[in-house]
Each structure stands twice: as structure tokens, then as C-alpha cells.
Coordinates of C-alpha atoms in Angstrom, one line a residue:
X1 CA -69.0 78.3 52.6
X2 CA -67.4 75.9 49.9
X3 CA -63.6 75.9 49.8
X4 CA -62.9 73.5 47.4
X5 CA -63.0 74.9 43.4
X6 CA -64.6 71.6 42.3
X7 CA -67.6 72.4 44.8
X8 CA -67.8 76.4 43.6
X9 CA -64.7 77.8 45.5
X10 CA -61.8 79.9 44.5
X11 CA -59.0 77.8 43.1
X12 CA -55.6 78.5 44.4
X13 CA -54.0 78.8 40.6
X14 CA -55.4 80.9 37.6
X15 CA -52.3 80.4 35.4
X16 CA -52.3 78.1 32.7
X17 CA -50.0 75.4 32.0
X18 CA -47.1 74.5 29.3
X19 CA -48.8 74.0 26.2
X20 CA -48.8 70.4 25.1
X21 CA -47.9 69.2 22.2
X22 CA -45.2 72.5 21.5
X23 CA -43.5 72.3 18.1
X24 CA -39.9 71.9 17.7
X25 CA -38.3 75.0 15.9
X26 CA -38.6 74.3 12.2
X27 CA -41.4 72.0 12.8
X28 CA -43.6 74.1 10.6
X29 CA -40.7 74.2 7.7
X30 CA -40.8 70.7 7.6
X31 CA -44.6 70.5 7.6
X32 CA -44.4 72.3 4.2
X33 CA -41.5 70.8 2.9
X34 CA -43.3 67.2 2.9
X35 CA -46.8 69.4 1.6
X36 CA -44.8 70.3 -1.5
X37 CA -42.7 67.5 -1.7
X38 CA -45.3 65.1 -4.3
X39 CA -44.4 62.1 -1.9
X40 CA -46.8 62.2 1.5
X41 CA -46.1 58.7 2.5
X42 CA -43.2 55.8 2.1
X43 CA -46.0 54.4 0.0
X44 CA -45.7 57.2 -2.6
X45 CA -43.8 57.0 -5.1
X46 CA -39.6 58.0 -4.5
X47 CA -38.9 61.5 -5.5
X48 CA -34.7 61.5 -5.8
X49 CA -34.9 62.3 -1.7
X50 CA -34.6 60.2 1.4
X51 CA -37.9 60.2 2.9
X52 CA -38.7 62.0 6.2
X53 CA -39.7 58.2 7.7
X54 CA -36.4 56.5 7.0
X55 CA -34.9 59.5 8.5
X56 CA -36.7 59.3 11.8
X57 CA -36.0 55.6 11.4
X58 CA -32.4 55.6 11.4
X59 CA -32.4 58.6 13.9
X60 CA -34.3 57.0 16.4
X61 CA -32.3 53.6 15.8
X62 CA -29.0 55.7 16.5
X63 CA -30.4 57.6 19.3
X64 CA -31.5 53.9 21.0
X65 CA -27.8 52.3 19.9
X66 CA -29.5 50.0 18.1
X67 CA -29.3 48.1 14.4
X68 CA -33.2 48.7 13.3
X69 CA -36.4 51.2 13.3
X70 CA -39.8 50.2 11.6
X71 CA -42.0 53.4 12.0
X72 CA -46.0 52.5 12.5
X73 CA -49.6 54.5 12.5
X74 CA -49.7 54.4 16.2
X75 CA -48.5 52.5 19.2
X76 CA -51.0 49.9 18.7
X77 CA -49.6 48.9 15.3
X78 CA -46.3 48.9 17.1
X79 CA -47.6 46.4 19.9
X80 CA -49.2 44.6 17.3
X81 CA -46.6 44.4 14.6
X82 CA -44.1 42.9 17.0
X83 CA -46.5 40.1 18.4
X84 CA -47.1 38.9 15.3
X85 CA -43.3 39.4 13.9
X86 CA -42.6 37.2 17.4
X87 CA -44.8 34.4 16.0
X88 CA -47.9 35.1 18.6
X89 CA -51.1 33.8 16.8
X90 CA -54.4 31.8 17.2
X91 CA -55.1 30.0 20.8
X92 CA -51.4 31.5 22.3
X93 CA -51.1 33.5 25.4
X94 CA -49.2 36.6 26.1
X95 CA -49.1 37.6 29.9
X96 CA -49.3 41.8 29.8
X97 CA -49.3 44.3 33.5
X98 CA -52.4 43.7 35.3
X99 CA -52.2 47.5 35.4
X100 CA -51.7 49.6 32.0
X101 CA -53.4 51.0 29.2
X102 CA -55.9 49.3 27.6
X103 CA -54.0 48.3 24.6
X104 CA -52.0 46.0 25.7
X105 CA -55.0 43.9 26.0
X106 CA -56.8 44.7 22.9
X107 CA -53.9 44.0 21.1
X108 CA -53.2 40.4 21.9
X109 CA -56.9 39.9 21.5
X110 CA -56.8 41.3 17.8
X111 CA -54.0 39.1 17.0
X112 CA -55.7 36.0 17.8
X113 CA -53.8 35.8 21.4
X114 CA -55.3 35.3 24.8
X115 CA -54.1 38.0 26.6
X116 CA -53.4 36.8 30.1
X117 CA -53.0 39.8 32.9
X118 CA -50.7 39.3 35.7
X119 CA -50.2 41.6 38.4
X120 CA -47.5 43.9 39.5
X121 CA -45.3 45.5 41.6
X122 CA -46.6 47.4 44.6
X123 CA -43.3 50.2 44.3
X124 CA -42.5 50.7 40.6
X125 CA -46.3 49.4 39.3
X126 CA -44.6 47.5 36.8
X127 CA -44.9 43.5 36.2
X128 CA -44.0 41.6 39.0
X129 CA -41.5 39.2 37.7
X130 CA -42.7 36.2 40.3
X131 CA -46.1 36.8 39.3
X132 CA -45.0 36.4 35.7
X133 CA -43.3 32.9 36.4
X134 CA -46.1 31.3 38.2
X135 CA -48.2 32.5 34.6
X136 CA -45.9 30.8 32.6
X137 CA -47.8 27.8 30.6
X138 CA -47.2 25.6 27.9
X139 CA -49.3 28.6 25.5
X140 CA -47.0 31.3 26.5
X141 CA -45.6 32.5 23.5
X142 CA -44.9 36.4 24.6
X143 CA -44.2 38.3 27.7
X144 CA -45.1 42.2 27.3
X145 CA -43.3 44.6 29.8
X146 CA -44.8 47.9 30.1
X147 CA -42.3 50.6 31.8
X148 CA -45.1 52.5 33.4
X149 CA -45.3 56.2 34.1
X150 CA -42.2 56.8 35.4
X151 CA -40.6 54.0 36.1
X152 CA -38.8 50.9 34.2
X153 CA -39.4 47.6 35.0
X154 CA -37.3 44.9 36.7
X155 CA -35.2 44.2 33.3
X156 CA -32.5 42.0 34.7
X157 CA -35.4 39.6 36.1
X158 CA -38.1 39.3 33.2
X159 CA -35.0 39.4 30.7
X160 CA -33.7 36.2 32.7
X161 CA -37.3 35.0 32.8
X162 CA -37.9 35.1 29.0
X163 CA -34.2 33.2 28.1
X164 CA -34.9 30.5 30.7
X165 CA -37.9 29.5 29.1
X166 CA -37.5 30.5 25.4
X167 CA -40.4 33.5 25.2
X168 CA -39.9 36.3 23.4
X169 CA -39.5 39.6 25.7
X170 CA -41.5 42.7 24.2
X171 CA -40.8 46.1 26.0
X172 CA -44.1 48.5 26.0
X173 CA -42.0 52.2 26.0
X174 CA -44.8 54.2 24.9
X175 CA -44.3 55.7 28.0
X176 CA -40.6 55.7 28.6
X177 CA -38.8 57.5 25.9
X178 CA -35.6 58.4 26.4
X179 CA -35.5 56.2 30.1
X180 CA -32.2 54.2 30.7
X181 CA -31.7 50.6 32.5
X182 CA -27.8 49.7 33.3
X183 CA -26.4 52.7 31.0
X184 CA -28.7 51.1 27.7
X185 CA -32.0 52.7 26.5
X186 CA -35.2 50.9 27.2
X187 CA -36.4 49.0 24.7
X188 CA -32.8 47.5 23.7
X189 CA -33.5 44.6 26.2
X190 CA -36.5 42.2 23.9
X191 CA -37.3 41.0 21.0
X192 CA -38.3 44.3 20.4
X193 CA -38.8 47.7 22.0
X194 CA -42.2 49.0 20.7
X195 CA -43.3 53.2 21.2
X196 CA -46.4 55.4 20.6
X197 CA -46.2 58.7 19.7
X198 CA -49.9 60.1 20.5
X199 CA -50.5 63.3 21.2
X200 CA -50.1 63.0 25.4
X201 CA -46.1 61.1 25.3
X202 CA -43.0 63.0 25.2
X203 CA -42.2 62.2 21.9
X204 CA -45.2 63.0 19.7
X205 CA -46.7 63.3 16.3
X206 CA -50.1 63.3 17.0
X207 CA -50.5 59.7 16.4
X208 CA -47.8 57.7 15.5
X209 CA -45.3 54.6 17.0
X210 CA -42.3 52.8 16.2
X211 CA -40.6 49.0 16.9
X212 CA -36.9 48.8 17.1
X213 CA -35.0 45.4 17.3
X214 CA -31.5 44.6 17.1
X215 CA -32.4 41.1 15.0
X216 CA -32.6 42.3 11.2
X217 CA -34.7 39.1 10.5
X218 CA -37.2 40.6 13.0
X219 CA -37.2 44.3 11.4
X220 CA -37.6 42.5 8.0
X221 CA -40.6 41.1 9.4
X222 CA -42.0 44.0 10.9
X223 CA -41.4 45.9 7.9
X224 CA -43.7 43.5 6.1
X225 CA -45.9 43.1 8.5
X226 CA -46.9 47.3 8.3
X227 CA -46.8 47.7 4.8
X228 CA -49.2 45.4 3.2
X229 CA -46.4 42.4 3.1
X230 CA -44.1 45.0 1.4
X231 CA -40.4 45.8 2.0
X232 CA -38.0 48.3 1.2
X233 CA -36.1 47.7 -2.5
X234 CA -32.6 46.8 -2.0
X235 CA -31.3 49.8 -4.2
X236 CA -32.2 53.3 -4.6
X237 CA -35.4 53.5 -7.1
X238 CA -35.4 55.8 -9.7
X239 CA -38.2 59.1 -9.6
X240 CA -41.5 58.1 -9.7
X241 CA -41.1 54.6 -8.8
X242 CA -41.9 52.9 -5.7
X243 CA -39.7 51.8 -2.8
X244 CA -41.2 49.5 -1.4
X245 CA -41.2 46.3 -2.8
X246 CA -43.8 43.4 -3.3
X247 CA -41.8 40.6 -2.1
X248 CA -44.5 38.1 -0.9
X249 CA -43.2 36.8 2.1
X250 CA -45.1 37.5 4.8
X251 CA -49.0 39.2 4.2
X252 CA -49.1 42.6 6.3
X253 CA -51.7 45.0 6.5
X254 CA -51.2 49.1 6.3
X255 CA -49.6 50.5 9.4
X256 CA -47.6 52.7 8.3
X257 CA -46.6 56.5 9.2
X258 CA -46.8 59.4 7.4
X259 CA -44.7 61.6 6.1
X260 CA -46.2 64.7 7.9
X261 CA -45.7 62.6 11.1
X262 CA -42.4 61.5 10.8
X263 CA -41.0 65.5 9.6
X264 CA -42.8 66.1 12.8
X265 CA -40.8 63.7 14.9
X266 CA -37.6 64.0 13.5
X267 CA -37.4 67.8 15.3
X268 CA -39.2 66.5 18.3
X269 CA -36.5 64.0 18.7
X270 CA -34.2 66.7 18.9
X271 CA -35.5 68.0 22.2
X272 CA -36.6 64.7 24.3
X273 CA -33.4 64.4 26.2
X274 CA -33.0 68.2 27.2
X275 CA -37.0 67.9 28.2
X276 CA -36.7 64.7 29.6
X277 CA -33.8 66.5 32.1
X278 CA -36.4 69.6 32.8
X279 CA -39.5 66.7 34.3
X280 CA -36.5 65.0 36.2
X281 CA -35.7 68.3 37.7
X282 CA -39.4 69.3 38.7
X283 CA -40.2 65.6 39.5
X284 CA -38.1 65.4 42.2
X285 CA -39.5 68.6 43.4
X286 CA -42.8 66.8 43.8
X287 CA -41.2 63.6 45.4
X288 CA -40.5 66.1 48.6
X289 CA -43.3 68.2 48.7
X290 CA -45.6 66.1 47.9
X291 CA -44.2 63.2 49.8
X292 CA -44.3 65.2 52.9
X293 CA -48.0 65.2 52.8
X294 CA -48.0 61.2 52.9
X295 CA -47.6 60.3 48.7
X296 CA -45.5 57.6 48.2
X297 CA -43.9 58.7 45.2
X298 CA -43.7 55.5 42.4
X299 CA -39.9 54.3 42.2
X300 CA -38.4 52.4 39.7
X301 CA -36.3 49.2 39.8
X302 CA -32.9 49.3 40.9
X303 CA -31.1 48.6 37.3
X304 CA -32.6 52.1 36.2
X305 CA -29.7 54.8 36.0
X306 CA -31.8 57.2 33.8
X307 CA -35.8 57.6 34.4
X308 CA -38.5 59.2 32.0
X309 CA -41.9 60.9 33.4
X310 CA -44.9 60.7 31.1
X311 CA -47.0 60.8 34.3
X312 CA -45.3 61.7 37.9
X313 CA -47.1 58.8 39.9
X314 CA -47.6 58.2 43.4
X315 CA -49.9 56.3 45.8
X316 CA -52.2 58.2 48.7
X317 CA -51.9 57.3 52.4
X318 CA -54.4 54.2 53.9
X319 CA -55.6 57.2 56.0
X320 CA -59.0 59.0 56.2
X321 CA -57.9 60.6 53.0
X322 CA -56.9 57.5 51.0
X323 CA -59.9 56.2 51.2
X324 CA -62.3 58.8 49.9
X325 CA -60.4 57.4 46.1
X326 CA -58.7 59.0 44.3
X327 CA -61.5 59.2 41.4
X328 CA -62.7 62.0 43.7
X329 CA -59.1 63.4 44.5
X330 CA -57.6 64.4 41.1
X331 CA -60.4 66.2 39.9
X332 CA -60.2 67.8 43.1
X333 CA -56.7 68.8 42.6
X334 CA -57.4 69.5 38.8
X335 CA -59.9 72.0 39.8
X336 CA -57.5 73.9 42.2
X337 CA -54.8 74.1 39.1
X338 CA -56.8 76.0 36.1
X339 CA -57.5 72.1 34.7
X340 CA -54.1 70.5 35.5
X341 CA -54.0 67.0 33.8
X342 CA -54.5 65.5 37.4
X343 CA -55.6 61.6 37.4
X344 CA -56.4 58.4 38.3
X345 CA -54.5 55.7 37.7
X346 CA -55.5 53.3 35.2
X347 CA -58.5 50.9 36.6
X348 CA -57.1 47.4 36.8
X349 CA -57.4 45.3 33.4
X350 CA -59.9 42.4 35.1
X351 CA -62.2 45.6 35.6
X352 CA -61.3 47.5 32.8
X353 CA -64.6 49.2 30.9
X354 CA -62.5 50.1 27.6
X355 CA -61.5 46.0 27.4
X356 CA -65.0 44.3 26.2
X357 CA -64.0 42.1 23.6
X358 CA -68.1 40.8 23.8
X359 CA -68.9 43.8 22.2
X360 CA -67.5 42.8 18.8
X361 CA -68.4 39.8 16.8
X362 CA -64.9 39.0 15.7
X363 CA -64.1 37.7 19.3
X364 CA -67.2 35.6 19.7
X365 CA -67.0 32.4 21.0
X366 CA -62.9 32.8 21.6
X367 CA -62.1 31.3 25.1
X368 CA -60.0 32.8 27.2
X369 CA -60.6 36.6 26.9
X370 CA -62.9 37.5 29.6
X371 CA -60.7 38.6 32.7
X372 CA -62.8 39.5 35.3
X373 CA -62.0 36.1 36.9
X374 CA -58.4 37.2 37.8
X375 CA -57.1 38.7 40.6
X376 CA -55.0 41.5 40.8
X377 CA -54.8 42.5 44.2
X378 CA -52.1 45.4 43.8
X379 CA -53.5 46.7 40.7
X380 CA -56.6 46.7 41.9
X381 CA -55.1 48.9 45.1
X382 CA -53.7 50.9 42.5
X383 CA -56.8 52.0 40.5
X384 CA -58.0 53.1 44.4
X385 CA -55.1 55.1 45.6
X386 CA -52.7 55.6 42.8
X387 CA -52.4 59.4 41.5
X388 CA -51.0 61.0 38.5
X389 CA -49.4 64.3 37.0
X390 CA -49.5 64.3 33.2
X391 CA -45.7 65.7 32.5
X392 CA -46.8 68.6 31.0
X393 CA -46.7 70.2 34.1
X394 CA -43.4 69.0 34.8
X395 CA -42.5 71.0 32.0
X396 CA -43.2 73.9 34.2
X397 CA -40.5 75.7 36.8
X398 CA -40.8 75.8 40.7
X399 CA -42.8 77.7 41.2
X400 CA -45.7 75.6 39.3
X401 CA -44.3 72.6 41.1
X402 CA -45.4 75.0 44.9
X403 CA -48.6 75.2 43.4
X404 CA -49.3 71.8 42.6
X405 CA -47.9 70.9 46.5
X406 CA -50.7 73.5 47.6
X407 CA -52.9 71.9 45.5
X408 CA -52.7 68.9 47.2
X409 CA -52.3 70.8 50.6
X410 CA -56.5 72.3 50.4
X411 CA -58.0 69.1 48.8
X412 CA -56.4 67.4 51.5
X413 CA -57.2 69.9 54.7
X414 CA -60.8 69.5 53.5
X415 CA -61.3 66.5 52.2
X416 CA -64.8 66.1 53.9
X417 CA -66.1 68.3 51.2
X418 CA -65.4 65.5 49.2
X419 CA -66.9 62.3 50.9
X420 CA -70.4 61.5 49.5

């Protein structure tokens, strides 16, 4: 007879999980306040109010300690609007994780950039910083960190890296929010700090993002950059007029939040550090049990006093288990847990299907963009034996943290169920 719920069994859980997204009190107060409020973006026209998007920009600046918020659309604008504010353009290279979403790819690649994947650390699954100095060429004109899943990057190294030779450091948090390195937030370290707020991160709106920078030349940039080469007026516009002002500086496009989304983040903001302390809590609750059964749980770099879990990470022994993949595993797991967000880590970005630039005409003929060529030998092992808990469940008690251990316990005592 089966045992296994992905092959027909009975799964050990029935519950369901913590709702995710869950609204901040008031959230639906503030939904209606912007619905009757005759101004539904910061491209509307003023109405004798602060907007809800210069709100969430100065409250996320002052929760970050730091000088300057641009909200964006989405954490692509973000990665995108602060390459470009950076300078990165036509024929330039930008080294990115050889293990992370598929964005930070797509990005360079759609501003004219070569993106240029490097590979990363086998503990925290963050860049390597000696991998990033041997990629280090003449074209290098950015350096993207991604703090990834739960852990922050090597800071004090790349940070070194990037002043030594002159390159712009751009922090990827769109998975960090709310993480700390030596007592500062991350994203305080680069040129900028760059967020998403989809609906899967700890701070969300659905869609959404953010850059923050301490350099107000760079925020005036970036402000340009996501408003269609518009800026906000120096003084207070009277009713009905505009406030943002066609200064013809810089040539931007429309990346802008709206107001819905930003009403929506100003109350989620008010929770992320109390949530935040709940998946610390439960995560380490999964470090033990689950370490018992031979997961290395992912650790980050010794500079971090204060981690963040958008995913609770951790790689599978080289045993008999290990290598069935863990492609087979989560759903195994998922299917134990009532549909638990149990995955895979991200494939590997010189195998990655989402990044195929040949697919669209724009990027035709443009050297440099295929990266199958590279080698990314602990990314690669990553995409194999890497697993991940979407922190949803971490938002959970205990006792759903036991049944996530037993979870792993039955897929594991019968993993020949699994083996093809």
C-alpha cells in the first residue's frame, strides 16, 4: 500500500496554513479612503493631502535610517531604476548570484547590460565575494547583491570589493525586509537598497517595490527615472494641480506605485518587525528538528545581527535521499502538509528556463547574454539539493513547526516511493 500522500496515501496534516497575504487592521479603511479620495496615484492631480506614497516613502526611509525612498510598480522597476540611476547602459556588465530569481538577470538585460552570473557561497547561498573579484573586468559597471532567503550576504567583503575598484554596490532585499548587518538595515550598505513587495514577501502590496539611497542626487534620479523624467515640485501645489514636475532632466518611463498599494503598505509596515520576530522564533524551531534529520539549515554571514526569512532554506544530505532531488522531495513534503508552500530552490541562472532573452526580438544579436556557457558549480548543487519553506508557515506556532519535522520524517523513511 502507498504511504506517501503524493502517491494516494493519507497525509499526516489536514489543517490549513496562515493565510498569506493578511491585512493589517485598518487596511480596508485606508483602501477606501484612497477610493474616495479623487487622487489614485502621485500622478493625479494634489488634493490639499499628503499622498499615501510619500507617506510610505518617508516611513520606510525612517524605518531603514536612511535620507531617501523612491516607491516603484514592482521590484523589477526597483532593480531596474537603480541600474540605470547607477549609470549601467549599453555593452556594460553587471555580475548578479549565480543563484536567485530570475530578475536579476532580466533586468540588466532590459537595460542594455550584460548580465554576467557568478557563483555563490555554499553556507549562506549568497555571492561569493572571491568569485565576484575574479569577474571583475574593465565593463563592470555594477555589482548586484541578493540577500537570499534567509540570509544576508558577506557585506563587509563586497562593500570593500565595490570601493576598491569604483563599482557601484546595489543590494537585492526583496527578500530581506526588516534583516540587519552590524546593527544597520540591509540595504543602507550600496548605492542603493532596492525591495519588491509581491504578493509572496513579508512586506506586501500585491505588487509593488521601493529603492532607497542615502545620496539625494541618486533619489533625484530615480525619482525621474519612474515617473516619466518627472520629479516632485519643490513647494506644495495648490488643489488640482500636479506634483510632479516636468523638469527634463533625465527621460524616465512609468514605474510608479499606486495609491491603493502604498495605503496598503503603510499598515503592513506596521507589523514586519513583530512578524519578522514570530519566523525567527519558528525558524529556529526547524533548524533542530529538521537538522536532526540531516538538513543543513542555510546560515548567514557573520556581520548579520538580525536575520529575515522569506523562505527557511536548507540543503539535503549527499545520502541515498539527497539524491533522489529535491524536485521530487518538496512536493512530497507539500503533499504531507494540506499544500504547504514546500520548494525547490531556484535552478541555477546558466540553466534557468524563465531567462531566454532569444525569445524576444529586442535582444537579438546582443552578445553576451546567453549563459549556459558558465559554470556555477555550487549553484548548480543548489538547484539539486537545496529545500525551502515559504514563511508563511513560519507564521504558524509549534506545533505546525512538529508537523512540518514529521513531514520530512515519512517522505524521508520512504523515499523509495519516490525514485523513478
Amino acid at each position: 500500500m502507498t504511504l506517501l500522500a503524493v502517491n494516494g496515501g493519507s497525509p499526516i496534516r489536514s489543517q490549513q496554513w496562515p493565510l498569506w497575504p493578511a491585512p493589517a487592521p485598518g487596511a480596508l479603511d485606508a483602501l477606501n479612503e484612497v477610493l474616495h479620495s479623487g487622487r489614485w496615484a502621485i500622478s493625479g492631480p494634489y488634493q490639499g493631502k499628503q499622498s499615501f506614497e510619500r507617506r510610505f516613502a518617508a516611513a520606510f526611509a525612517e524605518f531603514h535610517g536612511i535620507g531617501h525612498c523612491v516607491p516603484t510598480s514592482s521590484g523589477t522597476a526597483s532593480l531596474m531604476v537603480a541600474l540605470e540611476a547607477c549609470g549601467v547602459g549599453a555593452g556594460d556588465e553587471v555580475i548578479i548570484p549565480g543563484l536567485t530569481w530570475v530578475a536579476n538577470a532580466s533586468t540588466v538585460a532590459g537595460v542594455n547590460a550584460v548580465p554576467v552570473p557568478v557563483d555563490v557561497d555554499p553556507q549562506t547561498l549568497c555571492l561569493d565575494p572571491a568569485a565576484v573579484e575574479r569577474a571583475i573586468t574593465s565593463r563592470t559597471a555594477a555589482i548586484v547583491v541578493v540577500h537570499l532567503y534567509s540570509a544576508v550576504a558577506d557585506l563587509d567583503a563586497l562593500t570593500a570589493i565595490a570601493e576598491r575598484h569604483g563599482i557601484p554596490l546595489i543590494e537585492d532585499c526583496a527578500q530581506a525586509h526588516g534583516a540587519r548587518y552590524r546593527d544597520r538595515r540591509v540595504g543602507t550598505f550600496g548605492a542603493f537598497g532596492t525591495f519588491s513587495m509581491q504578493h509572496s514577501k513579508v512586506l506586501t502590496s500585491g505588487e509593488g517595490g521601493a529603492v532607497i539611497t542615502g545620496d539625494p542626487a541618486l533619489s533625484r534620479r530615480a525619482e525621474h527615472l519612474r515617473a516619466d523624467g518627472r520629479t516632485y515640485t519643490p513647494d506644495e501645489p495648490a488643489v488640482g494641480e500636479m506634483e510632479l514636475a516636468q523638469t527634463a532632466e533625465l527621460m524616465g518611463s512609468n514605474r510608479c506605485l499606486s495609491e491603493f498599494q502604498a495605503a496598503l503598505l503603510l499598515g503592513q509596515l506596521e507589523l514586519l518587525d513583530e512578524q519578522n520576530e514570530r519566523r525567527r522564533a519558528n525558524a529556529a524551531l526547524l533548524d533542530e528538528g529538521l537538522g536532526a534529520l540531516g538538513i543543513q539549515p542555510q546560515v548567514s554571514s557573520p556581520g548579520t545581527t538580525e536575520r529575515t526569512y522569506y523562505e527557511w532554506a536548507g540543503r539535503i544530505s549527499d545520502d541515498g535521499i539527497g539524491q533522489i532531488g529535491v524536485e521530487r522531495i518538496a512536493p512530497a513534503v507539500a503533499a504531507e502538509l494540506s499544500g504547504a508552500a514546500i520548494y525547490a530552490s531556484y535552478p541555477p541562472m546558466n540553466h534557468n528556463r524563465l531567462y531566454r532573452p532569444a525569445t524576444r526580438s529586442r535582444f537579438e544579436g546582443v552578445p553576451g547574454l546567453d549563459l549556459t556557457g558558465y559554470s556555477l558549480p555550487v549553484a548548480e548543487d543548489a538547484g539539486q539539493r537545496v529545500v525551502t519553506i515559504h514563511h508563511s508557515a513560519l507564521l504558524g506556532d509549534e506545533s505546525d513547526m512538529k508537523d512540518i519535522v514529521r513531514a520530512f520524517e515519512k517522505v524521508f523513511a520512504n523515499h523509495r516511493e519516490l525514485r523513478g
